[in-house]
Amino acid sequence: MARAALGVSLSLASRSSMLRFHEMQSKLHPDKFAQATEHEKEISDEHSRRLNESYKTLSEPLLRAKYLLKILGETDASGRDLDPSSLMEMMEWNERVAEMSSADELTAEKDIVQKQIDNILA
């Protein structure tokens, strides 16, 4: 839902996603429908709400991870339905991140994880 609404790939939300969000929000914002019928206002409100939720999902790492788990078939993003190897891998990533002492290390790890995600989804 989130990626389809913003027309983006599964890579992290980018500047183009942000620009697309603002473009769509300017068209859908409820203020643009002040003179519209009540039904049109309701439709505008709903679409604007969904667009905001989609952008938030793509922009916030935890929400994004939960969404990716959901679309990859993991029904419970709390981790209860994950197989033990997936849980172990997540714990190892958390440990590596906790031990990092610079933004460069974090960026390098993020790039590695993003490549792994891209390979899985390819």
PDB file of C-alpha atoms in Angstrom:
ATOM      1  CA  MET A   1       0.000   0.000   0.000  1.00  0.00           C
ATOM      2  CA  ALA A   2       2.647   2.559   1.017  1.00  0.00           C
ATOM      3  CA  ARG A   3       4.980   2.034  -1.893  1.00  0.00           C
ATOM      4  CA  ALA A   4       2.144   1.860  -4.404  1.00  0.00           C
ATOM      5  CA  ALA A   5       0.620   5.097  -3.144  1.00  0.00           C
ATOM      6  CA  LEU A   6       3.891   6.977  -3.555  1.00  0.00           C
ATOM      7  CA  GLY A   7       5.066   5.175  -6.686  1.00  0.00           C
ATOM      8  CA  VAL A   8       8.458   4.209  -5.260  1.00  0.00           C
ATOM      9  CA  SER A   9      10.583   1.100  -5.171  1.00  0.00           C
ATOM     10  CA  LEU A  10      11.346  -0.783  -1.977  1.00  0.00           C
ATOM     11  CA  SER A  11      14.561   1.140  -1.422  1.00  0.00           C
ATOM     12  CA  LEU A  12      14.549   3.737   1.347  1.00  0.00           C
ATOM     13  CA  ALA A  13      12.347   6.786   0.898  1.00  0.00           C
ATOM     14  CA  SER A  14      14.369   9.241  -1.145  1.00  0.00           C
ATOM     15  CA  ARG A  15      14.212  12.851  -2.230  1.00  0.00           C
ATOM     16  CA  SER A  16      12.115  11.821  -5.237  1.00  0.00           C
ATOM     17  CA  SER A  17       9.665  10.127  -2.851  1.00  0.00           C
ATOM     18  CA  MET A  18       9.468  13.295  -0.802  1.00  0.00           C
ATOM     19  CA  LEU A  19       8.857  15.404  -3.903  1.00  0.00           C
ATOM     20  CA  ARG A  20       6.190  12.983  -5.118  1.00  0.00           C
ATOM     21  CA  PHE A  21       4.566  13.072  -1.676  1.00  0.00           C
ATOM     22  CA  HIS A  22       4.397  16.879  -1.691  1.00  0.00           C
ATOM     23  CA  GLU A  23       3.071  16.904  -5.254  1.00  0.00           C
ATOM     24  CA  MET A  24       0.306  14.438  -4.419  1.00  0.00           C
ATOM     25  CA  GLN A  25      -0.484  16.111  -1.101  1.00  0.00           C
ATOM     26  CA  SER A  26      -0.939  19.471  -2.833  1.00  0.00           C
ATOM     27  CA  LYS A  27      -3.550  17.859  -5.100  1.00  0.00           C
ATOM     28  CA  LEU A  28      -5.332  15.900  -2.365  1.00  0.00           C
ATOM     29  CA  HIS A  29      -5.180  18.254   0.602  1.00  0.00           C
ATOM     30  CA  PRO A  30      -8.622  18.841   2.139  1.00  0.00           C
ATOM     31  CA  ASP A  31      -8.164  22.631   1.924  1.00  0.00           C
ATOM     32  CA  LYS A  32      -8.373  22.287  -1.861  1.00  0.00           C
ATOM     33  CA  PHE A  33     -11.885  20.901  -1.428  1.00  0.00           C
ATOM     34  CA  ALA A  34     -13.391  23.633   0.763  1.00  0.00           C
ATOM     35  CA  GLN A  35     -16.127  24.323  -1.813  1.00  0.00           C
ATOM     36  CA  ALA A  36     -16.687  20.660  -2.720  1.00  0.00           C
ATOM     37  CA  THR A  37     -19.594  18.447  -1.744  1.00  0.00           C
ATOM     38  CA  GLU A  38     -19.465  16.582   1.566  1.00  0.00           C
ATOM     39  CA  HIS A  39     -18.818  13.328  -0.293  1.00  0.00           C
ATOM     40  CA  GLU A  40     -15.867  14.855  -2.174  1.00  0.00           C
ATOM     41  CA  LYS A  41     -14.494  16.246   1.099  1.00  0.00           C
ATOM     42  CA  GLU A  42     -14.694  12.795   2.687  1.00  0.00           C
ATOM     43  CA  ILE A  43     -12.863  11.261  -0.269  1.00  0.00           C
ATOM     44  CA  SER A  44     -10.183  13.959  -0.092  1.00  0.00           C
ATOM     45  CA  ASP A  45      -9.768  13.450   3.659  1.00  0.00           C
ATOM     46  CA  GLU A  46      -9.404   9.682   3.237  1.00  0.00           C
ATOM     47  CA  HIS A  47      -6.887   9.926   0.397  1.00  0.00           C
ATOM     48  CA  SER A  48      -4.885  12.585   2.207  1.00  0.00           C
ATOM     49  CA  ARG A  49      -4.827  10.452   5.377  1.00  0.00           C
ATOM     50  CA  ARG A  50      -3.669   7.378   3.456  1.00  0.00           C
ATOM     51  CA  LEU A  51      -0.993   9.367   1.665  1.00  0.00           C
ATOM     52  CA  ASN A  52       0.336  10.711   4.977  1.00  0.00           C
ATOM     53  CA  GLU A  53       0.361   7.202   6.472  1.00  0.00           C
ATOM     54  CA  SER A  54       2.175   5.848   3.417  1.00  0.00           C
ATOM     55  CA  TYR A  55       4.862   8.492   3.551  1.00  0.00           C
ATOM     56  CA  LYS A  56       5.302   8.029   7.301  1.00  0.00           C
ATOM     57  CA  THR A  57       5.628   4.261   6.816  1.00  0.00           C
ATOM     58  CA  LEU A  58       8.355   4.694   4.208  1.00  0.00           C
ATOM     59  CA  SER A  59      10.178   7.409   6.145  1.00  0.00           C
ATOM     60  CA  GLU A  60      10.381   5.879   9.628  1.00  0.00           C
ATOM     61  CA  PRO A  61      12.752   2.892   9.854  1.00  0.00           C
ATOM     62  CA  LEU A  62      10.739   0.850  12.369  1.00  0.00           C
ATOM     63  CA  LEU A  63       7.447   1.321  10.536  1.00  0.00           C
ATOM     64  CA  ARG A  64       9.205   0.564   7.261  1.00  0.00           C
ATOM     65  CA  ALA A  65      10.681  -2.667   8.652  1.00  0.00           C
ATOM     66  CA  LYS A  66       7.284  -3.792   9.952  1.00  0.00           C
ATOM     67  CA  TYR A  67       5.730  -3.008   6.577  1.00  0.00           C
ATOM     68  CA  LEU A  68       8.437  -4.958   4.735  1.00  0.00           C
ATOM     69  CA  LEU A  69       7.880  -7.945   7.022  1.00  0.00           C
ATOM     70  CA  LYS A  70       4.164  -7.749   6.307  1.00  0.00           C
ATOM     71  CA  ILE A  71       4.543  -7.660   2.516  1.00  0.00           C
ATOM     72  CA  LEU A  72       7.149 -10.420   2.639  1.00  0.00           C
ATOM     73  CA  GLY A  73       4.614 -12.707   4.274  1.00  0.00           C
ATOM     74  CA  GLU A  74       5.481 -12.321   7.947  1.00  0.00           C
ATOM     75  CA  THR A  75       2.017 -11.741   9.384  1.00  0.00           C
ATOM     76  CA  ASP A  76       3.103 -10.612  12.832  1.00  0.00           C
ATOM     77  CA  ALA A  77       5.695  -7.852  12.706  1.00  0.00           C
ATOM     78  CA  SER A  78       6.245  -8.205  16.464  1.00  0.00           C
ATOM     79  CA  GLY A  79       8.571 -11.099  15.659  1.00  0.00           C
ATOM     80  CA  ARG A  80       6.466 -13.939  17.044  1.00  0.00           C
ATOM     81  CA  ASP A  81       6.029 -15.550  13.627  1.00  0.00           C
ATOM     82  CA  LEU A  82       9.632 -15.151  12.493  1.00  0.00           C
ATOM     83  CA  ASP A  83      11.750 -18.232  12.177  1.00  0.00           C
ATOM     84  CA  PRO A  84      14.675 -18.501  14.616  1.00  0.00           C
ATOM     85  CA  SER A  85      17.315 -17.742  11.974  1.00  0.00           C
ATOM     86  CA  SER A  86      15.584 -14.455  11.091  1.00  0.00           C
ATOM     87  CA  LEU A  87      15.406 -13.488  14.748  1.00  0.00           C
ATOM     88  CA  MET A  88      19.073 -14.342  15.212  1.00  0.00           C
ATOM     89  CA  GLU A  89      20.042 -12.245  12.211  1.00  0.00           C
ATOM     90  CA  MET A  90      18.062  -9.277  13.551  1.00  0.00           C
ATOM     91  CA  MET A  91      19.748  -9.616  16.956  1.00  0.00           C
ATOM     92  CA  GLU A  92      23.177  -9.697  15.292  1.00  0.00           C
ATOM     93  CA  TRP A  93      22.359  -6.531  13.334  1.00  0.00           C
ATOM     94  CA  ASN A  94      21.240  -4.812  16.536  1.00  0.00           C
ATOM     95  CA  GLU A  95      24.477  -5.819  18.273  1.00  0.00           C
ATOM     96  CA  ARG A  96      26.605  -4.555  15.373  1.00  0.00           C
ATOM     97  CA  VAL A  97      24.755  -1.235  15.340  1.00  0.00           C
ATOM     98  CA  ALA A  98      25.089  -0.857  19.127  1.00  0.00           C
ATOM     99  CA  GLU A  99      28.871  -1.341  18.852  1.00  0.00           C
ATOM    100  CA  MET A 100      29.335   1.234  16.092  1.00  0.00           C
ATOM    101  CA  SER A 101      31.136   4.414  17.060  1.00  0.00           C
ATOM    102  CA  SER A 102      30.652   6.585  13.978  1.00  0.00           C
ATOM    103  CA  ALA A 103      28.036   7.656  11.489  1.00  0.00           C
ATOM    104  CA  ASP A 104      30.230   6.257   8.690  1.00  0.00           C
ATOM    105  CA  GLU A 105      30.045   2.770  10.194  1.00  0.00           C
ATOM    106  CA  LEU A 106      26.281   3.066  10.499  1.00  0.00           C
ATOM    107  CA  THR A 107      25.965   4.256   6.897  1.00  0.00           C
ATOM    108  CA  ALA A 108      28.111   1.374   5.647  1.00  0.00           C
ATOM    109  CA  GLU A 109      25.983  -1.141   7.574  1.00  0.00           C
ATOM    110  CA  LYS A 110      22.786   0.447   6.263  1.00  0.00           C
ATOM    111  CA  ASP A 111      24.103   0.074   2.705  1.00  0.00           C
ATOM    112  CA  ILE A 112      24.900  -3.607   3.310  1.00  0.00           C
ATOM    113  CA  VAL A 113      21.437  -4.262   4.742  1.00  0.00           C
ATOM    114  CA  GLN A 114      19.764  -2.387   1.877  1.00  0.00           C
ATOM    115  CA  LYS A 115      21.669  -4.521  -0.656  1.00  0.00           C
ATOM    116  CA  GLN A 116      20.514  -7.659   1.150  1.00  0.00           C
ATOM    117  CA  ILE A 117      16.913  -6.434   1.071  1.00  0.00           C
ATOM    118  CA  ASP A 118      17.212  -5.589  -2.631  1.00  0.00           C
ATOM    119  CA  ASN A 119      18.629  -9.068  -3.361  1.00  0.00           C
ATOM    120  CA  ILE A 120      15.802 -10.752  -1.471  1.00  0.00           C
ATOM    121  CA  LEU A 121      13.168  -8.723  -3.290  1.00  0.00           C
ATOM    122  CA  ALA A 122      14.747  -9.021  -6.738  1.00  0.00           C
TER     123      ALA A 122
END
